[in-house]
PDB file of C-alpha atoms in Angstrom:
ATOM      1  CA  ASP A 966     -16.211 -13.306 -74.335  1.00  0.00           C
ATOM      2  CA  THR A 967     -15.671 -10.300 -72.417  1.00  0.00           C
ATOM      3  CA  GLY A 968     -14.028 -11.783 -69.139  1.00  0.00           C
ATOM      4  CA  VAL A 969     -15.358 -12.438 -65.817  1.00  0.00           C
ATOM      5  CA  SER A 970     -18.453 -10.661 -64.862  1.00  0.00           C
ATOM      6  CA  GLN A 971     -19.926  -9.961 -61.520  1.00  0.00           C
ATOM      7  CA  ASP A 972     -22.928  -8.427 -60.499  1.00  0.00           C
ATOM      8  CA  PRO A 973     -23.665  -6.230 -58.495  1.00  0.00           C
ATOM      9  CA  ARG A 974     -20.581  -4.017 -58.582  1.00  0.00           C
ATOM     10  CA  HIS A 975     -21.577  -2.363 -55.311  1.00  0.00           C
ATOM     11  CA  LYS A 976     -23.943  -3.561 -52.593  1.00  0.00           C
ATOM     12  CA  ILE A 977     -25.005  -1.640 -49.463  1.00  0.00           C
ATOM     13  CA  THR A 978     -26.868  -3.752 -46.835  1.00  0.00           C
ATOM     14  CA  LYS A 979     -28.045  -3.405 -43.341  1.00  0.00           C
ATOM     15  CA  ARG A 980     -26.546  -5.790 -40.701  1.00  0.00           C
ATOM     16  CA  GLY A 981     -28.432  -8.853 -40.327  1.00  0.00           C
ATOM     17  CA  GLN A 982     -29.640  -9.038 -44.076  1.00  0.00           C
ATOM     18  CA  ASN A 983     -28.840 -11.622 -46.624  1.00  0.00           C
ATOM     19  CA  VAL A 984     -27.105 -10.463 -49.593  1.00  0.00           C
ATOM     20  CA  THR A 985     -26.447 -12.666 -52.819  1.00  0.00           C
ATOM     21  CA  PHE A 986     -23.757 -12.106 -55.430  1.00  0.00           C
ATOM     22  CA  ARG A 987     -23.226 -13.433 -58.955  1.00  0.00           C
ATOM     23  CA  CYS A 988     -20.356 -14.450 -61.137  1.00  0.00           C
ATOM     24  CA  ASP A 989     -20.404 -15.171 -64.716  1.00  0.00           C
ATOM     25  CA  PRO A 990     -17.062 -17.086 -65.602  1.00  0.00           C
ATOM     26  CA  ILE A 991     -15.222 -17.265 -68.847  1.00  0.00           C
ATOM     27  CA  SER A 992     -17.568 -19.863 -70.865  1.00  0.00           C
ATOM     28  CA  GLU A 993     -14.562 -22.288 -71.371  1.00  0.00           C
ATOM     29  CA  HIS A 994     -13.348 -21.992 -68.035  1.00  0.00           C
ATOM     30  CA  ASN A 995     -14.426 -24.967 -65.926  1.00  0.00           C
ATOM     31  CA  ARG A 996     -12.812 -23.834 -62.607  1.00  0.00           C
ATOM     32  CA  LEU A 997     -14.333 -20.942 -60.466  1.00  0.00           C
ATOM     33  CA  TYR A 998     -13.047 -19.248 -57.446  1.00  0.00           C
ATOM     34  CA  TRP A 999     -14.385 -16.727 -54.689  1.00  0.00           C
ATOM     35  CA  TYR A1000     -11.862 -14.540 -53.003  1.00  0.00           C
ATOM     36  CA  ARG A1001     -12.190 -11.678 -50.668  1.00  0.00           C
ATOM     37  CA  GLN A1002      -9.937  -8.567 -50.281  1.00  0.00           C
ATOM     38  CA  THR A1003     -10.170  -6.130 -47.560  1.00  0.00           C
ATOM     39  CA  LEU A1004      -8.811  -2.645 -47.801  1.00  0.00           C
ATOM     40  CA  GLY A1005      -5.058  -2.728 -48.195  1.00  0.00           C
ATOM     41  CA  GLN A1006      -4.837  -6.492 -48.049  1.00  0.00           C
ATOM     42  CA  GLY A1007      -4.304  -9.064 -50.782  1.00  0.00           C
ATOM     43  CA  PRO A1008      -7.266 -11.471 -51.687  1.00  0.00           C
ATOM     44  CA  GLU A1009      -8.144 -14.038 -49.389  1.00  0.00           C
ATOM     45  CA  PHE A1010      -9.363 -17.875 -50.564  1.00  0.00           C
ATOM     46  CA  LEU A1011     -13.042 -18.654 -49.978  1.00  0.00           C
ATOM     47  CA  THR A1012     -14.010 -21.439 -52.048  1.00  0.00           C
ATOM     48  CA  TYR A1013     -13.508 -23.091 -55.468  1.00  0.00           C
ATOM     49  CA  PHE A1014     -15.493 -25.092 -58.076  1.00  0.00           C
ATOM     50  CA  GLN A1015     -14.452 -27.674 -60.760  1.00  0.00           C
ATOM     51  CA  ASN A1016     -17.644 -27.528 -62.957  1.00  0.00           C
ATOM     52  CA  GLU A1017     -20.550 -27.952 -60.393  1.00  0.00           C
ATOM     53  CA  ALA A1018     -18.731 -29.464 -57.606  1.00  0.00           C
ATOM     54  CA  GLN A1019     -17.592 -27.324 -54.761  1.00  0.00           C
ATOM     55  CA  LEU A1020     -13.827 -29.037 -54.072  1.00  0.00           C
ATOM     56  CA  GLU A1021     -12.399 -26.787 -51.473  1.00  0.00           C
ATOM     57  CA  LYS A1022     -13.605 -24.344 -48.801  1.00  0.00           C
ATOM     58  CA  SER A1023     -11.639 -22.048 -46.390  1.00  0.00           C
ATOM     59  CA  ARG A1024     -11.509 -23.099 -42.915  1.00  0.00           C
ATOM     60  CA  LEU A1025     -12.110 -19.177 -42.580  1.00  0.00           C
ATOM     61  CA  LEU A1026     -15.692 -19.567 -44.181  1.00  0.00           C
ATOM     62  CA  SER A1027     -18.207 -19.533 -41.663  1.00  0.00           C
ATOM     63  CA  ASP A1028     -21.891 -21.158 -41.877  1.00  0.00           C
ATOM     64  CA  ARG A1029     -23.273 -17.961 -42.876  1.00  0.00           C
ATOM     65  CA  PHE A1030     -21.477 -18.133 -46.367  1.00  0.00           C
ATOM     66  CA  SER A1031     -22.696 -20.571 -48.972  1.00  0.00           C
ATOM     67  CA  ALA A1032     -21.894 -20.969 -52.601  1.00  0.00           C
ATOM     68  CA  GLU A1033     -23.381 -22.726 -55.486  1.00  0.00           C
ATOM     69  CA  ARG A1034     -22.660 -23.371 -59.098  1.00  0.00           C
ATOM     70  CA  PRO A1035     -25.595 -24.912 -60.810  1.00  0.00           C
ATOM     71  CA  LYS A1036     -24.737 -26.802 -63.857  1.00  0.00           C
ATOM     72  CA  GLY A1037     -21.131 -25.646 -63.789  1.00  0.00           C
ATOM     73  CA  SER A1038     -21.856 -22.167 -65.376  1.00  0.00           C
ATOM     74  CA  PHE A1039     -22.420 -19.134 -63.119  1.00  0.00           C
ATOM     75  CA  SER A1040     -21.951 -19.060 -59.612  1.00  0.00           C
ATOM     76  CA  THR A1041     -23.350 -17.531 -56.640  1.00  0.00           C
ATOM     77  CA  LEU A1042     -22.218 -16.532 -52.953  1.00  0.00           C
ATOM     78  CA  GLU A1043     -24.483 -15.911 -50.215  1.00  0.00           C
ATOM     79  CA  ILE A1044     -23.805 -14.328 -47.030  1.00  0.00           C
ATOM     80  CA  GLN A1045     -26.699 -14.799 -44.256  1.00  0.00           C
ATOM     81  CA  ARG A1046     -27.112 -12.541 -41.408  1.00  0.00           C
ATOM     82  CA  THR A1047     -24.443 -10.011 -42.650  1.00  0.00           C
ATOM     83  CA  GLU A1048     -21.890  -8.538 -39.972  1.00  0.00           C
ATOM     84  CA  GLN A1049     -19.949  -5.448 -40.355  1.00  0.00           C
ATOM     85  CA  GLY A1050     -17.083  -7.326 -40.728  1.00  0.00           C
ATOM     86  CA  ASP A1051     -18.190  -8.895 -43.790  1.00  0.00           C
ATOM     87  CA  SER A1052     -17.639  -5.416 -45.707  1.00  0.00           C
ATOM     88  CA  ALA A1053     -14.916  -6.246 -48.334  1.00  0.00           C
ATOM     89  CA  MET A1054     -14.530  -6.751 -52.021  1.00  0.00           C
ATOM     90  CA  TYR A1055     -15.557 -10.246 -53.257  1.00  0.00           C
ATOM     91  CA  LEU A1056     -13.811 -11.426 -56.182  1.00  0.00           C
ATOM     92  CA  CYS A1057     -14.413 -13.997 -58.534  1.00  0.00           C
ATOM     93  CA  ALA A1058     -12.040 -15.893 -60.863  1.00  0.00           C
ATOM     94  CA  SER A1059     -11.885 -18.465 -63.502  1.00  0.00           C
ATOM     95  CA  SER A1060      -9.350 -20.813 -64.927  1.00  0.00           C
ATOM     96  CA  ILE A1061      -9.178 -23.763 -67.360  1.00  0.00           C
ATOM     97  CA  TYR A1062      -8.379 -27.221 -65.766  1.00  0.00           C
ATOM     98  CA  GLY A1063      -4.748 -28.178 -65.781  1.00  0.00           C
ATOM     99  CA  THR A1064      -3.384 -24.631 -65.903  1.00  0.00           C
ATOM    100  CA  GLY A1065      -3.434 -23.732 -62.368  1.00  0.00           C
ATOM    101  CA  GLY A1066      -3.214 -20.068 -61.140  1.00  0.00           C
ATOM    102  CA  ASP A1067      -1.300 -18.662 -64.136  1.00  0.00           C
ATOM    103  CA  ARG A1068      -4.702 -18.438 -66.053  1.00  0.00           C
ATOM    104  CA  TYR A1069      -6.855 -17.062 -63.185  1.00  0.00           C
ATOM    105  CA  THR A1070      -8.829 -14.248 -64.810  1.00  0.00           C
ATOM    106  CA  PHE A1071     -10.583 -12.029 -62.181  1.00  0.00           C
ATOM    107  CA  GLY A1072     -13.595 -10.164 -62.371  1.00  0.00           C
ATOM    108  CA  SER A1073     -13.764  -6.491 -61.178  1.00  0.00           C
ATOM    109  CA  GLY A1074     -15.574  -7.635 -57.964  1.00  0.00           C
ATOM    110  CA  THR A1075     -18.662  -6.865 -55.890  1.00  0.00           C
ATOM    111  CA  ARG A1076     -17.656  -4.377 -53.186  1.00  0.00           C
ATOM    112  CA  LEU A1077     -19.886  -5.015 -50.017  1.00  0.00           C
ATOM    113  CA  THR A1078     -20.848  -2.503 -47.266  1.00  0.00           C
ATOM    114  CA  VAL A1079     -22.493  -3.539 -44.146  1.00  0.00           C
ATOM    115  CA  VAL A1080     -24.022  -0.611 -42.241  1.00  0.00           C
TER     116      VAL A1080
ATOM    117  CA  GLU B1292       0.562 -23.037 -44.035  1.00  0.00           C
ATOM    118  CA  ASP B1293       1.773 -20.995 -47.063  1.00  0.00           C
ATOM    119  CA  GLN B1294       2.966 -17.462 -46.110  1.00  0.00           C
ATOM    120  CA  VAL B1295       3.729 -14.434 -48.456  1.00  0.00           C
ATOM    121  CA  THR B1296       5.213 -10.997 -47.166  1.00  0.00           C
ATOM    122  CA  GLN B1297       5.731  -8.046 -49.611  1.00  0.00           C
ATOM    123  CA  SER B1298       7.823  -5.212 -48.854  1.00  0.00           C
ATOM    124  CA  PRO B1299       7.690  -2.307 -49.049  1.00  0.00           C
ATOM    125  CA  GLU B1300       4.329  -1.614 -48.428  1.00  0.00           C
ATOM    126  CA  ALA B1301       3.896   1.709 -50.566  1.00  0.00           C
ATOM    127  CA  LEU B1302       6.669   3.082 -52.959  1.00  0.00           C
ATOM    128  CA  ARG B1303       6.844   6.400 -54.492  1.00  0.00           C
ATOM    129  CA  LEU B1304       9.027   6.961 -57.530  1.00  0.00           C
ATOM    130  CA  GLN B1305       9.734   9.878 -60.043  1.00  0.00           C
ATOM    131  CA  GLU B1306       9.183   8.882 -63.514  1.00  0.00           C
ATOM    132  CA  GLY B1307      12.228   7.144 -64.792  1.00  0.00           C
ATOM    133  CA  GLU B1308      13.534   5.937 -61.347  1.00  0.00           C
ATOM    134  CA  SER B1309      13.961   2.404 -61.519  1.00  0.00           C
ATOM    135  CA  SER B1310      13.121   0.352 -58.381  1.00  0.00           C
ATOM    136  CA  SER B1311      12.482  -3.461 -56.900  1.00  0.00           C
ATOM    137  CA  LEU B1312       9.411  -4.888 -55.150  1.00  0.00           C
ATOM    138  CA  ASN B1313       9.994  -7.830 -52.850  1.00  0.00           C
ATOM    139  CA  CYS B1314       8.103 -10.837 -52.192  1.00  0.00           C
ATOM    140  CA  SER B1315       9.413 -13.374 -49.529  1.00  0.00           C
ATOM    141  CA  TYR B1316       7.364 -16.526 -49.117  1.00  0.00           C
ATOM    142  CA  THR B1317       7.372 -19.904 -47.142  1.00  0.00           C
ATOM    143  CA  VAL B1318       5.465 -22.853 -48.948  1.00  0.00           C
ATOM    144  CA  SER B1319       5.229 -26.723 -49.032  1.00  0.00           C
ATOM    145  CA  GLY B1320       6.443 -27.655 -52.287  1.00  0.00           C
ATOM    146  CA  LEU B1321       6.272 -24.529 -54.571  1.00  0.00           C
ATOM    147  CA  ARG B1322       4.092 -25.181 -57.675  1.00  0.00           C
ATOM    148  CA  GLY B1323       4.422 -21.614 -58.766  1.00  0.00           C
ATOM    149  CA  LEU B1324       4.727 -17.961 -57.884  1.00  0.00           C
ATOM    150  CA  PHE B1325       2.612 -15.358 -59.556  1.00  0.00           C
ATOM    151  CA  TRP B1326       2.883 -11.627 -59.760  1.00  0.00           C
ATOM    152  CA  TYR B1327      -0.580  -9.644 -60.542  1.00  0.00           C
ATOM    153  CA  ARG B1328      -1.467  -5.663 -60.975  1.00  0.00           C
ATOM    154  CA  GLN B1329      -4.298  -4.289 -59.470  1.00  0.00           C
ATOM    155  CA  ASP B1330      -5.703  -0.976 -60.315  1.00  0.00           C
ATOM    156  CA  PRO B1331      -8.102   0.896 -58.057  1.00  0.00           C
ATOM    157  CA  GLY B1332     -11.780  -0.586 -58.099  1.00  0.00           C
ATOM    158  CA  LYS B1333     -10.819  -3.517 -60.459  1.00  0.00           C
ATOM    159  CA  GLY B1334      -9.623  -7.023 -59.733  1.00  0.00           C
ATOM    160  CA  PRO B1335      -6.213  -8.367 -60.340  1.00  0.00           C
ATOM    161  CA  GLU B1336      -4.603  -8.698 -63.625  1.00  0.00           C
ATOM    162  CA  PHE B1337      -2.062 -11.545 -64.372  1.00  0.00           C
ATOM    163  CA  LEU B1338       1.547 -10.453 -64.999  1.00  0.00           C
ATOM    164  CA  PHE B1339       3.913 -13.452 -64.598  1.00  0.00           C
ATOM    165  CA  THR B1340       4.081 -17.139 -63.144  1.00  0.00           C
ATOM    166  CA  LEU B1341       7.528 -18.567 -62.046  1.00  0.00           C
ATOM    167  CA  TYR B1342       8.066 -21.988 -61.303  1.00  0.00           C
ATOM    168  CA  SER B1343      11.588 -22.569 -60.217  1.00  0.00           C
ATOM    169  CA  ALA B1344      14.560 -20.952 -58.591  1.00  0.00           C
ATOM    170  CA  GLY B1345      16.462 -19.098 -61.401  1.00  0.00           C
ATOM    171  CA  GLU B1346      13.825 -18.411 -63.554  1.00  0.00           C
ATOM    172  CA  GLU B1347      13.124 -14.903 -65.081  1.00  0.00           C
ATOM    173  CA  LYS B1348      10.215 -13.332 -67.033  1.00  0.00           C
ATOM    174  CA  GLU B1349      10.006 -10.018 -68.798  1.00  0.00           C
ATOM    175  CA  LYS B1350       6.954  -7.904 -69.944  1.00  0.00           C
ATOM    176  CA  GLU B1351       7.691  -4.248 -71.248  1.00  0.00           C
ATOM    177  CA  ARG B1352       9.570  -2.478 -68.107  1.00  0.00           C
ATOM    178  CA  LEU B1353       8.762  -5.107 -65.928  1.00  0.00           C
ATOM    179  CA  LYS B1354      10.886  -8.144 -64.941  1.00  0.00           C
ATOM    180  CA  ALA B1355      10.349 -10.937 -62.381  1.00  0.00           C
ATOM    181  CA  THR B1356      12.894 -13.205 -60.659  1.00  0.00           C
ATOM    182  CA  LEU B1357      12.795 -15.925 -58.405  1.00  0.00           C
ATOM    183  CA  THR B1358      14.942 -17.459 -55.791  1.00  0.00           C
ATOM    184  CA  LYS B1359      14.176 -20.384 -53.268  1.00  0.00           C
ATOM    185  CA  LYS B1360      12.671 -17.853 -50.584  1.00  0.00           C
ATOM    186  CA  GLU B1361      12.029 -14.592 -52.408  1.00  0.00           C
ATOM    187  CA  SER B1362      10.833 -13.057 -55.558  1.00  0.00           C
ATOM    188  CA  PHE B1363      11.524  -9.721 -57.040  1.00  0.00           C
ATOM    189  CA  LEU B1364       9.791  -7.501 -59.381  1.00  0.00           C
ATOM    190  CA  HIS B1365      12.115  -5.132 -61.106  1.00  0.00           C
ATOM    191  CA  ILE B1366      10.626  -1.950 -62.831  1.00  0.00           C
ATOM    192  CA  THR B1367      12.982  -0.285 -65.018  1.00  0.00           C
ATOM    193  CA  ALA B1368      12.285   3.381 -66.253  1.00  0.00           C
ATOM    194  CA  PRO B1369       8.763   3.226 -64.677  1.00  0.00           C
ATOM    195  CA  LYS B1370       6.165   5.709 -66.140  1.00  0.00           C
ATOM    196  CA  PRO B1371       3.087   7.006 -64.314  1.00  0.00           C
ATOM    197  CA  GLU B1372       0.845   4.487 -66.014  1.00  0.00           C
ATOM    198  CA  ASP B1373       2.563   1.718 -64.064  1.00  0.00           C
ATOM    199  CA  SER B1374       1.102   3.127 -60.804  1.00  0.00           C
ATOM    200  CA  ALA B1375      -0.906   0.146 -59.111  1.00  0.00           C
ATOM    201  CA  THR B1376      -0.894  -2.189 -56.503  1.00  0.00           C
ATOM    202  CA  TYR B1377       1.516  -5.116 -57.285  1.00  0.00           C
ATOM    203  CA  LEU B1378       0.608  -8.485 -55.811  1.00  0.00           C
ATOM    204  CA  CYS B1379       2.551 -11.318 -55.175  1.00  0.00           C
ATOM    205  CA  ALA B1380       0.870 -15.074 -54.639  1.00  0.00           C
ATOM    206  CA  VAL B1381       2.161 -18.385 -54.123  1.00  0.00           C
ATOM    207  CA  GLN B1382       0.692 -21.965 -54.736  1.00  0.00           C
ATOM    208  CA  GLY B1383       2.092 -25.119 -52.773  1.00  0.00           C
ATOM    209  CA  SER B1384       1.685 -28.628 -53.291  1.00  0.00           C
ATOM    210  CA  ASN B1385      -0.324 -28.872 -50.330  1.00  0.00           C
ATOM    211  CA  ALA B1386      -2.781 -26.068 -51.046  1.00  0.00           C
ATOM    212  CA  GLY B1387      -4.890 -27.610 -53.739  1.00  0.00           C
ATOM    213  CA  ASN B1388      -5.683 -24.889 -56.305  1.00  0.00           C
ATOM    214  CA  MET B1389      -5.730 -21.980 -53.902  1.00  0.00           C
ATOM    215  CA  LEU B1390      -3.446 -18.869 -53.906  1.00  0.00           C
ATOM    216  CA  THR B1391      -2.194 -17.156 -51.165  1.00  0.00           C
ATOM    217  CA  PHE B1392      -1.509 -13.643 -51.553  1.00  0.00           C
ATOM    218  CA  GLY B1393       0.708 -11.198 -49.973  1.00  0.00           C
ATOM    219  CA  GLY B1394      -0.571  -7.821 -48.848  1.00  0.00           C
ATOM    220  CA  GLY B1395       0.640  -6.052 -52.126  1.00  0.00           C
ATOM    221  CA  THR B1396       2.788  -3.234 -52.761  1.00  0.00           C
ATOM    222  CA  ARG B1397       1.316   0.233 -53.794  1.00  0.00           C
ATOM    223  CA  LEU B1398       3.535   1.909 -56.348  1.00  0.00           C
ATOM    224  CA  MET B1399       3.149   5.479 -57.200  1.00  0.00           C
ATOM    225  CA  VAL B1400       4.879   6.899 -60.126  1.00  0.00           C
ATOM    226  CA  LYS B1401       4.973  10.647 -60.320  1.00  0.00           C
ATOM    227  CA  PRO B1402       5.505  12.551 -63.604  1.00  0.00           C
TER     228      PRO B1402
END
């Protein structure tokens, strides 16, 4: 296993378009998280899955954002009708149940630029 | 609501010049305080977890300590390869499994 993989690494899109990002976690990790990070800031929690169940969503997550984790494996994060304020690095992390944040392994992120 | 504040925002050191980074936090029932290192264009990389006041962890030139209100990351005799952004995060008992991160300290070590 080579760690958490995210695709694409970079995405430039026009305002109003829909975008989808993919995250492949470490295979034995049953927890998967999405965070957003803007320049000069720390990561901000978006949502969390345990296996295929989405257990937590940030209050900051607008209706334009949706995430799925079919069959408890890879996950996708979709942003509909993108806005310039959505420009950020989208980070995925995975962990093993019972070990909490100290086993978070982050991917390298998808950098989204909305023009 | 859990909150984390890191200071300074940026720190420039000469190689070999030891210093400390600060992480102040407020949390409802601390489950863990975490330090991560982040290099440009990459995701955060786990360094330490601290669970209770008085606890200390060490790794090479880094040492993390924890009190009831803050944590310090001490860097002893830093090298240029220690240049990175250091992030502090907390997990509170009311926060489920999410981490609340501070804004980070951007460390630059000059040879």
